[in-house]
Short mmCIF file of the N, C-alpha and C atoms (twelve columns), coordinates in Angstrom:
data_MODEL
# 
_entry.id   MODEL 
# 
loop_
_atom_site.group_PDB 
_atom_site.id 
_atom_site.type_symbol 
_atom_site.label_atom_id 
_atom_site.label_alt_id 
_atom_site.label_comp_id 
_atom_site.label_asym_id 
_atom_site.label_seq_id 
_atom_site.Cartn_x 
_atom_site.Cartn_y 
_atom_site.Cartn_z 
_atom_site.pdbx_PDB_model_num 
ATOM 1   N N  . MET A 1   -26.485 -1.957  -29.900 1 
ATOM 2   C CA . MET A 1   -26.179 -1.051  -28.795 1 
ATOM 3   C C  . MET A 1   -24.712 -1.033  -28.936 1 
ATOM 4   N N  . THR A 2   -24.129 0.106   -28.847 1 
ATOM 5   C CA . THR A 2   -22.642 0.432   -28.990 1 
ATOM 6   C C  . THR A 2   -22.117 0.566   -27.531 1 
ATOM 7   N N  . THR A 3   -20.652 0.647   -27.421 1 
ATOM 8   C CA . THR A 3   -19.894 0.342   -26.201 1 
ATOM 9   C C  . THR A 3   -19.295 1.688   -26.008 1 
ATOM 10  N N  . PRO A 4   -18.809 2.036   -24.762 1 
ATOM 11  C CA . PRO A 4   -18.035 3.250   -24.399 1 
ATOM 12  C C  . PRO A 4   -16.836 3.283   -25.402 1 
ATOM 13  N N  . SER A 5   -16.338 4.448   -25.577 1 
ATOM 14  C CA . SER A 5   -15.046 4.627   -26.262 1 
ATOM 15  C C  . SER A 5   -14.082 3.653   -25.871 1 
ATOM 16  N N  . ALA A 6   -13.182 3.242   -26.603 1 
ATOM 17  C CA . ALA A 6   -12.181 2.322   -26.298 1 
ATOM 18  C C  . ALA A 6   -11.062 3.035   -25.518 1 
ATOM 19  N N  . ASP A 7   -11.061 4.260   -25.529 1 
ATOM 20  C CA . ASP A 7   -10.010 5.060   -24.799 1 
ATOM 21  C C  . ASP A 7   -10.360 5.041   -23.212 1 
ATOM 22  N N  . VAL A 8   -11.726 5.306   -23.019 1 
ATOM 23  C CA . VAL A 8   -12.293 5.323   -21.787 1 
ATOM 24  C C  . VAL A 8   -12.175 4.089   -21.137 1 
ATOM 25  N N  . LEU A 9   -12.451 2.982   -21.815 1 
ATOM 26  C CA . LEU A 9   -12.278 1.558   -21.224 1 
ATOM 27  C C  . LEU A 9   -10.808 1.303   -20.875 1 
ATOM 28  N N  . ALA A 10  -9.976  1.753   -21.905 1 
ATOM 29  C CA . ALA A 10  -8.421  1.641   -21.584 1 
ATOM 30  C C  . ALA A 10  -8.087  2.143   -20.332 1 
ATOM 31  N N  . GLN A 11  -8.385  3.531   -20.232 1 
ATOM 32  C CA . GLN A 11  -8.006  4.264   -19.142 1 
ATOM 33  C C  . GLN A 11  -8.601  3.669   -17.692 1 
ATOM 34  N N  . LEU A 12  -9.861  2.987   -17.625 1 
ATOM 35  C CA . LEU A 12  -10.398 2.420   -16.754 1 
ATOM 36  C C  . LEU A 12  -9.508  1.085   -16.419 1 
ATOM 37  N N  . GLN A 13  -9.348  0.380   -17.268 1 
ATOM 38  C CA . GLN A 13  -8.533  -0.906  -17.220 1 
ATOM 39  C C  . GLN A 13  -7.215  -0.565  -16.461 1 
ATOM 40  N N  . LEU A 14  -6.503  0.367   -17.102 1 
ATOM 41  C CA . LEU A 14  -5.323  0.904   -16.359 1 
ATOM 42  C C  . LEU A 14  -5.464  1.303   -14.990 1 
ATOM 43  N N  . VAL A 15  -6.430  2.136   -14.604 1 
ATOM 44  C CA . VAL A 15  -6.451  2.566   -13.190 1 
ATOM 45  C C  . VAL A 15  -6.781  1.371   -12.392 1 
ATOM 46  N N  . GLN A 16  -7.616  0.486   -12.967 1 
ATOM 47  C CA . GLN A 16  -8.069  -0.675  -11.975 1 
ATOM 48  C C  . GLN A 16  -6.666  -1.491  -11.766 1 
ATOM 49  N N  . GLN A 17  -5.929  -1.646  -12.757 1 
ATOM 50  C CA . GLN A 17  -4.566  -2.372  -12.741 1 
ATOM 51  C C  . GLN A 17  -3.609  -1.666  -11.600 1 
ATOM 52  N N  . ASN A 18  -3.680  -0.333  -11.728 1 
ATOM 53  C CA . ASN A 18  -2.956  0.442   -10.761 1 
ATOM 54  C C  . ASN A 18  -3.483  0.341   -9.242  1 
ATOM 55  N N  . LEU A 19  -4.622  0.399   -9.128  1 
ATOM 56  C CA . LEU A 19  -5.338  0.091   -7.955  1 
ATOM 57  C C  . LEU A 19  -5.086  -1.408  -7.258  1 
ATOM 58  N N  . LEU A 20  -5.260  -2.322  -8.165  1 
ATOM 59  C CA . LEU A 20  -4.802  -3.772  -7.835  1 
ATOM 60  C C  . LEU A 20  -3.307  -3.714  -7.466  1 
ATOM 61  N N  . GLN A 21  -2.359  -3.088  -7.948  1 
ATOM 62  C CA . GLN A 21  -0.855  -3.030  -7.564  1 
ATOM 63  C C  . GLN A 21  -0.724  -2.219  -6.369  1 
ATOM 64  N N  . LEU A 22  -1.505  -1.280  -6.260  1 
ATOM 65  C CA . LEU A 22  -1.366  -0.344  -4.915  1 
ATOM 66  C C  . LEU A 22  -1.834  -1.481  -3.721  1 
ATOM 67  N N  . PHE A 23  -2.980  -2.174  -3.943  1 
ATOM 68  C CA . PHE A 23  -3.295  -3.194  -2.825  1 
ATOM 69  C C  . PHE A 23  -2.216  -4.194  -2.516  1 
ATOM 70  N N  . ARG A 24  -1.815  -4.714  -3.385  1 
ATOM 71  C CA . ARG A 24  -0.523  -5.635  -3.246  1 
ATOM 72  C C  . ARG A 24  0.539   -4.879  -2.430  1 
ATOM 73  N N  . ASN A 25  1.135   -3.656  -2.845  1 
ATOM 74  C CA . ASN A 25  2.089   -2.904  -1.955  1 
ATOM 75  C C  . ASN A 25  1.606   -2.568  -0.840  1 
ATOM 76  N N  . LYS A 26  0.306   -2.407  -0.550  1 
ATOM 77  C CA . LYS A 26  -0.231  -1.971  0.824   1 
ATOM 78  C C  . LYS A 26  -0.102  -3.030  1.697   1 
ATOM 79  N N  . GLN A 27  -0.575  -4.379  1.285   1 
ATOM 80  C CA . GLN A 27  -0.440  -5.573  1.821   1 
ATOM 81  C C  . GLN A 27  0.865   -5.676  2.471   1 
ATOM 82  N N  . GLN A 28  1.946   -5.851  1.589   1 
ATOM 83  C CA . GLN A 28  3.144   -6.088  2.021   1 
ATOM 84  C C  . GLN A 28  3.602   -4.969  2.792   1 
ATOM 85  N N  . LEU A 29  3.509   -3.726  2.742   1 
ATOM 86  C CA . LEU A 29  3.822   -2.816  3.731   1 
ATOM 87  C C  . LEU A 29  3.169   -2.916  5.082   1 
ATOM 88  N N  . GLN A 30  1.932   -3.531  5.046   1 
ATOM 89  C CA . GLN A 30  1.160   -3.801  6.444   1 
ATOM 90  C C  . GLN A 30  1.803   -4.907  7.060   1 
ATOM 91  N N  . ARG A 31  2.311   -5.868  6.362   1 
ATOM 92  C CA . ARG A 31  3.101   -6.978  6.849   1 
ATOM 93  C C  . ARG A 31  4.338   -6.683  7.386   1 
ATOM 94  N N  . SER A 32  5.042   -5.629  6.606   1 
ATOM 95  C CA . SER A 32  6.443   -5.359  7.218   1 
ATOM 96  C C  . SER A 32  6.069   -4.541  8.612   1 
ATOM 97  N N  . LEU A 33  4.992   -3.616  8.648   1 
ATOM 98  C CA . LEU A 33  4.766   -2.767  9.895   1 
ATOM 99  C C  . LEU A 33  4.388   -3.680  10.910  1 
ATOM 100 N N  . ALA A 34  3.773   -4.811  10.585  1 
ATOM 101 C CA . ALA A 34  3.407   -5.892  11.785  1 
ATOM 102 C C  . ALA A 34  4.358   -6.527  12.302  1 
ATOM 103 N N  . GLU A 35  5.619   -7.064  11.269  1 
ATOM 104 C CA . GLU A 35  6.642   -7.686  11.683  1 
ATOM 105 C C  . GLU A 35  7.526   -6.752  12.714  1 
ATOM 106 N N  . ALA A 36  7.668   -5.349  12.185  1 
ATOM 107 C CA . ALA A 36  8.303   -4.332  13.100  1 
ATOM 108 C C  . ALA A 36  7.731   -4.186  14.534  1 
ATOM 109 N N  . VAL A 37  6.404   -3.913  14.376  1 
ATOM 110 C CA . VAL A 37  5.835   -3.903  15.730  1 
ATOM 111 C C  . VAL A 37  6.089   -5.065  16.606  1 
ATOM 112 N N  . SER A 38  5.696   -6.340  16.206  1 
ATOM 113 C CA . SER A 38  5.954   -7.507  16.762  1 
ATOM 114 C C  . SER A 38  7.640   -7.531  17.414  1 
ATOM 115 N N  . ALA A 39  8.558   -7.281  16.174  1 
ATOM 116 C CA . ALA A 39  9.939   -7.294  16.858  1 
ATOM 117 C C  . ALA A 39  10.157  -6.184  17.751  1 
ATOM 118 N N  . TRP A 40  9.635   -5.062  17.925  1 
ATOM 119 C CA . TRP A 40  9.805   -4.077  18.933  1 
ATOM 120 C C  . TRP A 40  9.332   -4.650  20.206  1 
ATOM 121 N N  . GLY A 41  8.042   -5.289  20.059  1 
ATOM 122 C CA . GLY A 41  7.572   -5.784  21.343  1 
ATOM 123 C C  . GLY A 41  8.340   -7.053  22.099  1 
ATOM 124 N N  . GLN A 42  8.863   -7.860  21.050  1 
ATOM 125 C CA . GLN A 42  9.844   -8.902  21.561  1 
ATOM 126 C C  . GLN A 42  11.048  -8.214  22.269  1 
ATOM 127 N N  . LEU A 43  11.484  -7.180  21.730  1 
ATOM 128 C CA . LEU A 43  12.712  -6.567  22.059  1 
ATOM 129 C C  . LEU A 43  12.666  -6.095  23.499  1 
ATOM 130 N N  . GLN A 44  11.286  -5.536  23.949  1 
ATOM 131 C CA . GLN A 44  11.242  -4.940  25.134  1 
ATOM 132 C C  . GLN A 44  11.230  -6.041  26.322  1 
ATOM 133 N N  . THR A 45  10.810  -7.245  26.000  1 
ATOM 134 C CA . THR A 45  10.949  -8.401  26.794  1 
ATOM 135 C C  . THR A 45  12.142  -9.291  27.010  1 
ATOM 136 N N  . THR A 46  13.206  -8.941  26.380  1 
ATOM 137 C CA . THR A 46  14.311  -9.813  26.268  1 
ATOM 138 C C  . THR A 46  15.402  -9.234  26.682  1 
ATOM 139 N N  . PRO A 47  16.356  -9.835  27.599  1 
ATOM 140 C CA . PRO A 47  17.407  -9.174  28.114  1 
ATOM 141 C C  . PRO A 47  18.582  -8.962  27.096  1 
ATOM 142 N N  . LYS A 48  18.753  -9.662  26.096  1 
ATOM 143 C CA . LYS A 48  19.840  -9.547  24.999  1 
ATOM 144 C C  . LYS A 48  19.068  -9.518  23.765  1 
ATOM 145 N N  . ALA A 49  19.707  -8.651  22.975  1 
ATOM 146 C CA . ALA A 49  19.444  -8.584  21.485  1 
ATOM 147 C C  . ALA A 49  20.115  -8.850  20.488  1 
ATOM 148 N N  . TYR A 50  19.786  -9.447  19.270  1 
ATOM 149 C CA . TYR A 50  20.433  -9.949  18.336  1 
ATOM 150 C C  . TYR A 50  20.190  -9.300  16.904  1 
ATOM 151 N N  . ARG A 51  21.130  -9.086  16.048  1 
ATOM 152 C CA . ARG A 51  20.861  -8.832  14.737  1 
ATOM 153 C C  . ARG A 51  21.475  -9.867  13.779  1 
ATOM 154 N N  . ILE A 52  20.625  -9.981  12.725  1 
ATOM 155 C CA . ILE A 52  21.045  -10.910 11.523  1 
ATOM 156 C C  . ILE A 52  21.959  -10.289 10.732  1 
ATOM 157 N N  . VAL A 53  23.191  -10.600 10.460  1 
ATOM 158 C CA . VAL A 53  23.957  -9.957  9.546   1 
ATOM 159 C C  . VAL A 53  24.580  -11.176 8.580   1 
ATOM 160 N N  . GLY A 54  24.209  -11.115 7.328   1 
ATOM 161 C CA . GLY A 54  24.261  -12.341 6.518   1 
ATOM 162 C C  . GLY A 54  23.844  -13.593 6.898   1 
ATOM 163 N N  . ALA A 55  24.670  -14.495 7.026   1 
ATOM 164 C CA . ALA A 55  24.337  -15.800 7.723   1 
ATOM 165 C C  . ALA A 55  24.684  -15.918 9.138   1 
ATOM 166 N N  . LEU A 56  25.117  -14.609 9.771   1 
ATOM 167 C CA . LEU A 56  25.361  -14.808 11.384  1 
ATOM 168 C C  . LEU A 56  24.312  -14.042 11.969  1 
ATOM 169 N N  . MET A 57  24.300  -14.391 13.200  1 
ATOM 170 C CA . MET A 57  23.565  -13.667 14.278  1 
ATOM 171 C C  . MET A 57  24.447  -13.132 15.305  1 
ATOM 172 N N  . VAL A 58  24.497  -11.898 15.416  1 
ATOM 173 C CA . VAL A 58  25.461  -10.986 16.456  1 
ATOM 174 C C  . VAL A 58  24.600  -10.349 17.460  1 
ATOM 175 N N  . GLU A 59  25.385  -10.385 18.676  1 
ATOM 176 C CA . GLU A 59  24.686  -9.476  19.601  1 
ATOM 177 C C  . GLU A 59  24.539  -8.036  19.398  1 
ATOM 178 N N  . ALA A 60  23.504  -7.431  19.564  1 
ATOM 179 C CA . ALA A 60  23.547  -5.877  19.307  1 
ATOM 180 C C  . ALA A 60  23.146  -5.133  20.598  1 
ATOM 181 N N  . GLN A 61  23.163  -3.989  20.597  1 
ATOM 182 C CA . GLN A 61  22.510  -3.093  21.521  1 
ATOM 183 C C  . GLN A 61  20.928  -2.824  21.397  1 
ATOM 184 N N  . LYS A 62  20.200  -3.083  22.469  1 
ATOM 185 C CA . LYS A 62  18.844  -2.996  22.587  1 
ATOM 186 C C  . LYS A 62  18.389  -1.792  22.161  1 
ATOM 187 N N  . GLU A 63  19.189  -0.592  22.737  1 
ATOM 188 C CA . GLU A 63  18.634  0.850   22.465  1 
ATOM 189 C C  . GLU A 63  18.667  0.971   20.892  1 
ATOM 190 N N  . VAL A 64  19.856  0.615   20.458  1 
ATOM 191 C CA . VAL A 64  19.987  0.926   18.913  1 
ATOM 192 C C  . VAL A 64  18.903  0.229   18.047  1 
ATOM 193 N N  . LEU A 65  18.711  -1.192  18.518  1 
ATOM 194 C CA . LEU A 65  17.607  -1.792  17.798  1 
ATOM 195 C C  . LEU A 65  16.424  -1.358  17.853  1 
ATOM 196 N N  . ALA A 66  16.087  -0.740  19.261  1 
ATOM 197 C CA . ALA A 66  14.817  -0.289  19.595  1 
ATOM 198 C C  . ALA A 66  14.591  1.033   18.583  1 
ATOM 199 N N  . LYS A 67  15.626  1.748   18.417  1 
ATOM 200 C CA . LYS A 67  15.386  3.038   17.675  1 
ATOM 201 C C  . LYS A 67  15.351  2.800   16.322  1 
ATOM 202 N N  . GLU A 68  16.050  1.949   15.860  1 
ATOM 203 C CA . GLU A 68  15.851  1.460   14.289  1 
ATOM 204 C C  . GLU A 68  14.388  0.982   14.125  1 
ATOM 205 N N  . LEU A 69  13.897  0.095   14.946  1 
ATOM 206 C CA . LEU A 69  12.589  -0.452  14.778  1 
ATOM 207 C C  . LEU A 69  11.408  0.666   14.688  1 
ATOM 208 N N  . THR A 70  11.583  1.656   15.734  1 
ATOM 209 C CA . THR A 70  10.790  2.745   15.864  1 
ATOM 210 C C  . THR A 70  10.853  3.505   14.670  1 
ATOM 211 N N  . GLU A 71  11.935  3.825   14.140  1 
ATOM 212 C CA . GLU A 71  12.081  4.675   12.754  1 
ATOM 213 C C  . GLU A 71  11.495  3.751   11.690  1 
ATOM 214 N N  . LYS A 72  11.495  2.596   11.762  1 
ATOM 215 C CA . LYS A 72  11.038  1.632   10.522  1 
ATOM 216 C C  . LYS A 72  9.326   1.711   10.705  1 
ATOM 217 N N  . LYS A 73  8.956   1.636   11.787  1 
ATOM 218 C CA . LYS A 73  7.375   1.758   12.259  1 
ATOM 219 C C  . LYS A 73  6.970   3.138   11.650  1 
ATOM 220 N N  . GLU A 74  7.658   4.017   12.006  1 
ATOM 221 C CA . GLU A 74  7.226   5.404   11.712  1 
ATOM 222 C C  . GLU A 74  7.169   5.755   9.953   1 
ATOM 223 N N  . LEU A 75  8.337   5.154   9.619   1 
ATOM 224 C CA . LEU A 75  8.303   4.992   8.093   1 
ATOM 225 C C  . LEU A 75  7.206   4.182   7.390   1 
ATOM 226 N N  . PHE A 76  6.936   3.066   7.918   1 
ATOM 227 C CA . PHE A 76  6.018   2.137   7.348   1 
ATOM 228 C C  . PHE A 76  4.694   2.979   7.501   1 
ATOM 229 N N  . SER A 77  4.397   3.541   8.754   1 
ATOM 230 C CA . SER A 77  3.015   4.228   8.884   1 
ATOM 231 C C  . SER A 77  2.917   5.393   7.963   1 
ATOM 232 N N  . LEU A 78  3.976   6.015   7.606   1 
ATOM 233 C CA . LEU A 78  3.840   7.351   6.694   1 
ATOM 234 C C  . LEU A 78  3.523   6.764   5.282   1 
ATOM 235 N N  . ARG A 79  4.356   5.713   4.877   1 
ATOM 236 C CA . ARG A 79  4.224   5.193   3.412   1 
ATOM 237 C C  . ARG A 79  2.662   4.529   3.441   1 
ATOM 238 N N  . LEU A 80  2.126   4.008   4.565   1 
ATOM 239 C CA . LEU A 80  0.887   3.477   4.270   1 
ATOM 240 C C  . LEU A 80  -0.139  4.734   4.352   1 
ATOM 241 N N  . GLN A 81  -0.043  5.794   4.930   1 
ATOM 242 C CA . GLN A 81  -0.770  6.905   4.795   1 
ATOM 243 C C  . GLN A 81  -0.678  7.409   3.186   1 
ATOM 244 N N  . SER A 82  0.429   7.406   2.829   1 
ATOM 245 C CA . SER A 82  0.777   7.818   1.394   1 
ATOM 246 C C  . SER A 82  -0.038  6.974   0.706   1 
ATOM 247 N N  . LEU A 83  0.021   5.808   0.556   1 
ATOM 248 C CA . LEU A 83  -0.735  4.651   -0.264  1 
ATOM 249 C C  . LEU A 83  -2.258  4.706   -0.124  1 
ATOM 250 N N  . ASP A 84  -2.908  4.958   1.189   1 
ATOM 251 C CA . ASP A 84  -4.135  5.360   1.516   1 
ATOM 252 C C  . ASP A 84  -4.695  6.675   0.571   1 
ATOM 253 N N  . ARG A 85  -3.856  7.799   0.479   1 
ATOM 254 C CA . ARG A 85  -4.304  8.798   -0.327  1 
ATOM 255 C C  . ARG A 85  -4.329  8.490   -1.745  1 
ATOM 256 N N  . GLN A 86  -3.181  7.595   -2.146  1 
ATOM 257 C CA . GLN A 86  -3.238  7.247   -3.409  1 
ATOM 258 C C  . GLN A 86  -4.416  6.254   -3.893  1 
ATOM 259 N N  . GLU A 87  -4.682  5.525   -2.860  1 
ATOM 260 C CA . GLU A 87  -5.872  4.626   -3.202  1 
ATOM 261 C C  . GLU A 87  -7.252  5.280   -3.229  1 
ATOM 262 N N  . GLU A 88  -7.391  6.457   -2.496  1 
ATOM 263 C CA . GLU A 88  -8.549  7.334   -2.720  1 
ATOM 264 C C  . GLU A 88  -8.546  7.887   -3.969  1 
ATOM 265 N N  . LEU A 89  -7.681  8.294   -4.356  1 
ATOM 266 C CA . LEU A 89  -7.502  9.217   -5.752  1 
ATOM 267 C C  . LEU A 89  -7.826  8.191   -6.807  1 
ATOM 268 N N  . LEU A 90  -7.110  7.042   -6.733  1 
ATOM 269 C CA . LEU A 90  -7.529  6.050   -7.877  1 
ATOM 270 C C  . LEU A 90  -8.859  5.443   -7.841  1 
ATOM 271 N N  . LYS A 91  -9.514  5.317   -6.483  1 
ATOM 272 C CA . LYS A 91  -11.046 4.852   -6.600  1 
ATOM 273 C C  . LYS A 91  -11.845 6.016   -7.126  1 
ATOM 274 N N  . LYS A 92  -11.586 7.307   -6.974  1 
ATOM 275 C CA . LYS A 92  -12.398 8.247   -7.475  1 
ATOM 276 C C  . LYS A 92  -12.133 8.336   -9.032  1 
ATOM 277 N N  . LYS A 93  -11.016 8.227   -9.541  1 
ATOM 278 C CA . LYS A 93  -10.761 8.160   -10.857 1 
ATOM 279 C C  . LYS A 93  -11.563 6.906   -11.558 1 
ATOM 280 N N  . THR A 94  -11.559 5.938   -10.709 1 
ATOM 281 C CA . THR A 94  -12.352 4.573   -11.275 1 
ATOM 282 C C  . THR A 94  -13.740 5.090   -11.274 1 
ATOM 283 N N  . GLU A 95  -14.204 5.579   -10.431 1 
ATOM 284 C CA . GLU A 95  -15.829 6.192   -10.364 1 
ATOM 285 C C  . GLU A 95  -16.065 6.948   -11.544 1 
ATOM 286 N N  . GLU A 96  -15.134 8.016   -11.763 1 
ATOM 287 C CA . GLU A 96  -15.396 8.807   -12.803 1 
ATOM 288 C C  . GLU A 96  -15.453 8.186   -14.081 1 
ATOM 289 N N  . LEU A 97  -14.376 7.300   -14.350 1 
ATOM 290 C CA . LEU A 97  -14.318 6.568   -15.693 1 
ATOM 291 C C  . LEU A 97  -15.529 5.723   -15.730 1 
ATOM 292 N N  . GLN A 98  -15.967 5.070   -14.667 1 
ATOM 293 C CA . GLN A 98  -17.128 4.237   -14.956 1 
ATOM 294 C C  . GLN A 98  -18.543 5.090   -15.233 1 
ATOM 295 N N  . LYS A 99  -18.631 6.374   -14.518 1 
ATOM 296 C CA . LYS A 99  -19.807 7.004   -14.919 1 
ATOM 297 C C  . LYS A 99  -19.561 7.589   -16.241 1 
ATOM 298 N N  . LYS A 100 -18.393 7.758   -16.819 1 
ATOM 299 C CA . LYS A 100 -18.048 8.404   -18.235 1 
ATOM 300 C C  . LYS A 100 -18.601 7.240   -18.944 1 
ATOM 301 N N  . ALA A 101 -18.102 6.228   -18.772 1 
ATOM 302 C CA . ALA A 101 -18.274 4.856   -19.644 1 
ATOM 303 C C  . ALA A 101 -19.936 4.747   -19.742 1 
ATOM 304 N N  . ASP A 102 -20.497 4.808   -18.566 1 
ATOM 305 C CA . ASP A 102 -22.097 4.432   -18.554 1 
ATOM 306 C C  . ASP A 102 -22.704 5.643   -19.146 1 
ATOM 307 N N  . THR A 103 -22.325 7.016   -19.085 1 
ATOM 308 C CA . THR A 103 -23.089 7.922   -19.831 1 
ATOM 309 C C  . THR A 103 -22.826 7.818   -21.323 1 
ATOM 310 N N  . GLN A 104 -21.636 7.335   -21.955 1 
ATOM 311 C CA . GLN A 104 -21.263 7.191   -23.053 1 
ATOM 312 C C  . GLN A 104 -22.174 5.839   -23.698 1 
ATOM 313 N N  . LEU A 105 -22.388 5.009   -22.920 1 
ATOM 314 C CA . LEU A 105 -23.164 3.806   -23.216 1 
ATOM 315 C C  . LEU A 105 -24.759 4.376   -23.284 1 
ATOM 316 N N  . ARG A 106 -25.104 4.940   -22.313 1 
ATOM 317 C CA . ARG A 106 -26.642 5.319   -22.520 1 
ATOM 318 C C  . ARG A 106 -26.744 6.371   -23.647 1 
ATOM 319 N N  . GLY A 107 -25.918 7.111   -23.843 1 
ATOM 320 C CA . GLY A 107 -26.234 8.318   -24.609 1 
ATOM 321 C C  . GLY A 107 -26.225 7.616   -26.063 1 
ATOM 322 N N  . LYS A 108 -25.352 6.750   -26.507 1 
ATOM 323 C CA . LYS A 108 -25.451 6.160   -27.561 1 
ATOM 324 C C  . LYS A 108 -26.467 5.144   -27.889 1 
ATOM 325 N N  . THR A 109 -27.368 4.507   -26.802 1 
ATOM 326 C CA . THR A 109 -28.319 3.529   -26.860 1 
ATOM 327 C C  . THR A 109 -29.519 4.320   -27.288 1 
ATOM 328 N N  . ASN A 110 -29.372 5.812   -26.467 1 
ATOM 329 C CA . ASN A 110 -30.606 6.650   -26.960 1 
ATOM 330 C C  . ASN A 110 -30.781 7.094   -27.944 1 
ATOM 331 N N  . GLU A 111 -29.725 7.152   -29.080 1 
ATOM 332 C CA . GLU A 111 -29.844 7.794   -30.315 1 
ATOM 333 C C  . GLU A 111 -30.308 6.947   -31.501 1 
# 
């Protein structure tokens, strides 16, 4: 029994590695989004707001911080949507390569 071409297997491995890296990036982005959502919620319930600047915590305007957090939430959401699209494309590519490898394997075993 022969195996699928090394080229197909190398492509499949590369796509799977890219997919794994994408999952890691997506998880980090989801954590960042959750932090921004949590911070925004806490900001709504507190009378004073503070910002960390280096090793210092300084008072800041709630409206400015709320606007910044809203922008961060929107940015994180857009980036997550982009990663979702990339994930879908990589999954399709993985399926195609797996089918190609399977076809090559079956074709060579029938010879």
